[in-house]
CSV table of C-alpha atoms in Angstrom, one decimal:
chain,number,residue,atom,x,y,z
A,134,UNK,CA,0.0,0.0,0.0
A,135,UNK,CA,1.8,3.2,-0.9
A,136,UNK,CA,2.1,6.0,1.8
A,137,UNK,CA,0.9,10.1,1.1
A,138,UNK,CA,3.9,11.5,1.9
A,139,UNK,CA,2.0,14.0,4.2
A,140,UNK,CA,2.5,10.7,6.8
A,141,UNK,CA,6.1,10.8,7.9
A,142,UNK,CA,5.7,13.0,10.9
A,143,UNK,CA,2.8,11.5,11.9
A,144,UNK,CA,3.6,7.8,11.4
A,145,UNK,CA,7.5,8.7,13.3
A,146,UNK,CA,5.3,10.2,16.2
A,147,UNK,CA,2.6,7.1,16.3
A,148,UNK,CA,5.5,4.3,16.0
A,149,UNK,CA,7.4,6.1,18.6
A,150,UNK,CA,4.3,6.3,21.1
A,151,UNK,CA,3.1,2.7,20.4
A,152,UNK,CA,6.9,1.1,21.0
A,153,UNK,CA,6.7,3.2,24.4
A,154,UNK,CA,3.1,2.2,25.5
A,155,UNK,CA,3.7,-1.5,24.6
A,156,UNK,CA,7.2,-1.7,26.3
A,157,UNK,CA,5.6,-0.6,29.4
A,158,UNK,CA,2.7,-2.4,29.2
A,159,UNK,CA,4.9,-5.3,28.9
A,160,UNK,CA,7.1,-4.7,32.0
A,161,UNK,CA,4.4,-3.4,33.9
A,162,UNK,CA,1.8,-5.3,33.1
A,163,UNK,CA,2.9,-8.5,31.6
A,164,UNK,CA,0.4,-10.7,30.3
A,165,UNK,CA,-2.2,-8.9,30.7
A,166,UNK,CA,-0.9,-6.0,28.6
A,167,UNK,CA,-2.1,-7.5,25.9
A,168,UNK,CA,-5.3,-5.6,26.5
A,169,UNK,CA,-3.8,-2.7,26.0
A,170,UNK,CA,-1.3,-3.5,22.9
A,171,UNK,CA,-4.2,-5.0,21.1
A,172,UNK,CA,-6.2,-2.1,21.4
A,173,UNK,CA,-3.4,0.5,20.0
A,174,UNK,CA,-2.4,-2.2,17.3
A,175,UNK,CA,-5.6,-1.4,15.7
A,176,UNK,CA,-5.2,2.3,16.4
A,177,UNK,CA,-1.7,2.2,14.9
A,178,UNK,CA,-3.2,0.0,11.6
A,179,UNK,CA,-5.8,3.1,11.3
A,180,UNK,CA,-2.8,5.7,11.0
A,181,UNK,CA,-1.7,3.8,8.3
A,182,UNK,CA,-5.0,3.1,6.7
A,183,UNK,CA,-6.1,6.8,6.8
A,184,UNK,CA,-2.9,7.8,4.8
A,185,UNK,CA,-3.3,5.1,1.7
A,186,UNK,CA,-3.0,6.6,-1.3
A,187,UNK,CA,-5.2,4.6,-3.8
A,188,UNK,CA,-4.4,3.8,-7.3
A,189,UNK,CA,-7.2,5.8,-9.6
A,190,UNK,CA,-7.6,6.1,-13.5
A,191,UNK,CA,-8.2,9.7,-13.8
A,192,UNK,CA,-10.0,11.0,-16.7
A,193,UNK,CA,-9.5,14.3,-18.8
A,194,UNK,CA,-12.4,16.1,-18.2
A,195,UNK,CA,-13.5,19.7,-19.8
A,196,UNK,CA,-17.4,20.3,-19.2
A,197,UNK,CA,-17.5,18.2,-16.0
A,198,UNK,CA,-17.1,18.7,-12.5
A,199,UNK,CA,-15.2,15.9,-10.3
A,200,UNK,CA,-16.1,15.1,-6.7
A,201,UNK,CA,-12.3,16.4,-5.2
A,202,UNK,CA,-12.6,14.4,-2.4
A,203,UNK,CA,-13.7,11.1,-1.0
A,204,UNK,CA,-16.6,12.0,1.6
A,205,UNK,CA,-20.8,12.1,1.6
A,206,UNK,CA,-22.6,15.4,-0.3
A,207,UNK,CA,-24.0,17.2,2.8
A,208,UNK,CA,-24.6,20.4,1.7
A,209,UNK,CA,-26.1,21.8,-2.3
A,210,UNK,CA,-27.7,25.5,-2.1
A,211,UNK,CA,-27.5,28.6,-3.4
A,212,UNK,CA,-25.3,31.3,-1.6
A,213,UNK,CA,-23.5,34.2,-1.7
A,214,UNK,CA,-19.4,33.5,-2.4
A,215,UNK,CA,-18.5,37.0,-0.7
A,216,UNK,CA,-14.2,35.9,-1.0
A,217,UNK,CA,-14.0,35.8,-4.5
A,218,UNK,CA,-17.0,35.7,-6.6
A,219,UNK,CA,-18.7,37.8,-4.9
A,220,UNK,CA,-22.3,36.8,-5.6
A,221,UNK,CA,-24.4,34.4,-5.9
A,222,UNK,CA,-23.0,30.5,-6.8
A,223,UNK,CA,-24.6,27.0,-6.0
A,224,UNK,CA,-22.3,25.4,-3.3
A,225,UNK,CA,-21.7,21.6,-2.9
A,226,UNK,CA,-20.3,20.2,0.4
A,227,UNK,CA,-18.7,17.1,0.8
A,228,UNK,CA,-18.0,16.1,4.0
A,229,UNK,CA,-14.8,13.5,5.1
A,230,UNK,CA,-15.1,11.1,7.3
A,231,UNK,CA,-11.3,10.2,9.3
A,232,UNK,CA,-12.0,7.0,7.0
A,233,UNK,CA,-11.6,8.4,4.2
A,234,UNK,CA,-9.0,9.1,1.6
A,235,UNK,CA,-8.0,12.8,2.7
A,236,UNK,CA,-6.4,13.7,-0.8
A,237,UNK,CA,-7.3,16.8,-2.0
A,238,UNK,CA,-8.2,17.5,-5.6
A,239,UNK,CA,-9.3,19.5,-8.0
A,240,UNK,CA,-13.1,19.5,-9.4
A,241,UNK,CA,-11.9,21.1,-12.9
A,242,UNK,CA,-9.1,21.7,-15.5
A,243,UNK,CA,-7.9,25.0,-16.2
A,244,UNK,CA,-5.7,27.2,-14.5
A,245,UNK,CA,-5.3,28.9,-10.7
A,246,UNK,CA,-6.3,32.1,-10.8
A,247,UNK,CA,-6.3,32.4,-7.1
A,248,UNK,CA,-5.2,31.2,-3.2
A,249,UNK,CA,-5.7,32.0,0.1
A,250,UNK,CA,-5.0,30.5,3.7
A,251,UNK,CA,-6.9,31.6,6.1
A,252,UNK,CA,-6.9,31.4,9.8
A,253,UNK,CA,-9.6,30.6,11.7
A,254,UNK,CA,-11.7,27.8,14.5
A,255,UNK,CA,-12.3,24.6,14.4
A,256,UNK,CA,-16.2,24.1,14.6
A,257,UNK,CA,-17.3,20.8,13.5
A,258,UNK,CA,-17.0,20.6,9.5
A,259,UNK,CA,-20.3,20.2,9.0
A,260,UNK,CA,-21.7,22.9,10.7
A,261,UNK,CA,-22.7,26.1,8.3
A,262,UNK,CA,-20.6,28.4,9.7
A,263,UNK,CA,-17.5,26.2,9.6
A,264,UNK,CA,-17.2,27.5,6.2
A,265,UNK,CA,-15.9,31.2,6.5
A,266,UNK,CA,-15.1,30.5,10.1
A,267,UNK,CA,-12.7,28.1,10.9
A,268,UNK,CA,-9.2,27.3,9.7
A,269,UNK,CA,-9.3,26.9,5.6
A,270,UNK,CA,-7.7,27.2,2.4
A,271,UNK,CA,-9.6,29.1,-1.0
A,272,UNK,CA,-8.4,28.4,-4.3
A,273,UNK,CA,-10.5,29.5,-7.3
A,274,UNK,CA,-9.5,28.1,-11.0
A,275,UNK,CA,-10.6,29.9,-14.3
A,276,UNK,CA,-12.4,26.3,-16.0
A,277,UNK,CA,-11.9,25.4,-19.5
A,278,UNK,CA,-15.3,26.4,-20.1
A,279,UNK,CA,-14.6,30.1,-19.3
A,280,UNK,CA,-16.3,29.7,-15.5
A,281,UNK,CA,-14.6,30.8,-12.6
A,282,UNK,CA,-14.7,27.7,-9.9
A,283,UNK,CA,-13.9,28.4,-6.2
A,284,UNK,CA,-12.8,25.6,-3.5
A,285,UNK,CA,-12.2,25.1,-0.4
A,286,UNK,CA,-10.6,22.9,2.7
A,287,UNK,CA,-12.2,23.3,6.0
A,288,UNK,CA,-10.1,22.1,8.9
A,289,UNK,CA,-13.0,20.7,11.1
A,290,UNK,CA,-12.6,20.0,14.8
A,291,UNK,CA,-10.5,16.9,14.7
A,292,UNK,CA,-8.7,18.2,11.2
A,293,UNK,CA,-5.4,20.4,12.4
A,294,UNK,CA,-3.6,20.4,9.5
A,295,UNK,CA,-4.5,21.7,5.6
A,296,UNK,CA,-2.2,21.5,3.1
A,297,UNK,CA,-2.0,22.8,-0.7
A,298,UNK,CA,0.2,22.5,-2.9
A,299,UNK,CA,-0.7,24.6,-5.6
A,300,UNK,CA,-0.2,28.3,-6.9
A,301,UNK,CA,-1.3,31.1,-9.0
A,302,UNK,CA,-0.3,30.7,-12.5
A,303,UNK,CA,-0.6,26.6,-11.9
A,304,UNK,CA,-1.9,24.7,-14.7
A,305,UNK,CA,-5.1,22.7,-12.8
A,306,UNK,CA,-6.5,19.0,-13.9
A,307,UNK,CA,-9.4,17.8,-13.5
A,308,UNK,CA,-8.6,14.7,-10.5
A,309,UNK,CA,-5.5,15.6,-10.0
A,310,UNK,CA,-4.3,16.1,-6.7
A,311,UNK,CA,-3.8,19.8,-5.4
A,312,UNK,CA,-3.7,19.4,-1.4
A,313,UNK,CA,-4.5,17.0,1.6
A,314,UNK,CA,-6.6,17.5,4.7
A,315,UNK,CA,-5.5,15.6,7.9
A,316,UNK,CA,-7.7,13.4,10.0
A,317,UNK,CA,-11.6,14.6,8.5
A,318,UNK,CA,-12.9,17.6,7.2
A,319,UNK,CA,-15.3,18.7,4.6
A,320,UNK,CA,-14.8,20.4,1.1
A,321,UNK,CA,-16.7,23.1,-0.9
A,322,UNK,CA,-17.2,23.5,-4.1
A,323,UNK,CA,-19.0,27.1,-5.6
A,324,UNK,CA,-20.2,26.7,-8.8
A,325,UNK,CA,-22.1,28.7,-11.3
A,326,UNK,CA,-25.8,29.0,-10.7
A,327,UNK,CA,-26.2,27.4,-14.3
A,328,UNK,CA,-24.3,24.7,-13.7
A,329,UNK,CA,-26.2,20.9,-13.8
A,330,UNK,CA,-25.8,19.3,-10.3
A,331,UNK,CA,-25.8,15.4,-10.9
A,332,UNK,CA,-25.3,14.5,-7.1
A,333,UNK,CA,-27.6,14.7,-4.8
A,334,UNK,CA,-27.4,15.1,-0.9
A,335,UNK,CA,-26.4,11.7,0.6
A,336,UNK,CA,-24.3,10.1,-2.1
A,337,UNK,CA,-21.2,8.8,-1.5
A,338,UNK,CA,-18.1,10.4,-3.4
A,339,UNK,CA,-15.1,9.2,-4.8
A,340,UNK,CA,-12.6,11.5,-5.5
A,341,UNK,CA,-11.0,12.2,-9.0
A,342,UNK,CA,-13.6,9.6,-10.3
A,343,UNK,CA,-17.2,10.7,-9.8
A,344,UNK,CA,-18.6,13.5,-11.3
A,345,UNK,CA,-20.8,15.7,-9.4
A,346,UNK,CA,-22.1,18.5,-11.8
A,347,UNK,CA,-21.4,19.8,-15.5
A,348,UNK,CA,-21.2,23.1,-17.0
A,349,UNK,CA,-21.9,24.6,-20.0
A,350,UNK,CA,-19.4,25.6,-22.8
């Protein structure tokens, strides 16, 4: 299974602890220390899993939209995108589970027009406010089509760590990884209002595979 390398630190850290915890468990505890090893084995075997890195056939793609993460649709309305927009666009949520694959990436082709970190809290990602509140990232791409595509990583309470990779000027494909999101989180994508949605509230994505809406040439 190959490894994002976003998981060195956190894999070092992890091996480290569990090697500590068992040893004492051991000396301490002896036999019965088992029912704590056991226990962190599988804690330790989720650390690995949550960092797989999955082998995809990514598509070139020029009218549709790809789900950019791996999650559950939570969220599609019509809002006002006040960062860069600034007006009115149909927003998709897709919210990650710490089961997930936490690979960020990106719903069109095109090129980066745009980035942005921002500071912020860490409310649970799928609460409203969590989306212009807490800790996140922006990125907008001009699409193939001529629309201008905004998205972005929300740190949610458990999620303490967002990473992107691209920058203005950056070519952008469809699928293609941009970023990665530690430990569950939620995504948003702001579309134009004439764009065809094709998910629905509830589905389960899969990112760089499914598509989620199309828009016109």
């Amino acid at each position: 299974m190959k490894l994002h390398k976003e998981s060195k630190g956190t894999i070092t850290v992890a091996t480290i602890l569990f090697a500590l915890i068992a040893a004492a468990s051991i000396y301490f505890l002896e036999m019965w220390s088992l029912l704590i090893i056991i226990p962190l084995l599988v804690i330790y075997g989720l650390v690995f899993w949550f960092f797989r890195v999955p082998n995809r056939d990514v598509l070139d793609h020029v009218e549709n939209v790809i789900a950019p993460v791996d999650g559950k649709v939570v969220m599609i309305k019509e809002v006002e995108e006040d960062e860069f927009i600034k007006g009115k666009a149909i927003q998709v949520s897709i919210f990650m589970s710490p089961l997930n694959v936490h690979i960020c990436r990106y719903p069109v082709s095109g090129n980066v027009i745009y980035k942005k970190y921002h500071p912020g809290k860490y409310l649970v990602a799928w609460h409203e406010k969590s989306s212009t509140e807490n800790e996140r990232t922006t990125v907008a791409v001009e699409s193939l089509t001529n629309h201008k595509v905004v998205f972005r990583q929300i740190a949610g309470y458990v999620a303490r760590r967002i990473v992107f990779y691209c920058n203005e000027g950056d070519a952008a494909k469809a699928g293609h990884e941009f970023g990665f999101i530690k430990f569950g989180s939620r995504m948003d994508i702001f579309l134009p209002l004439d764009t065809e949605i094709v998910c629905k509230i509830g589905d389960k994505t899969k990112g760089g595979i499914d598509v989620i809406a199309k828009m016109r040439d």
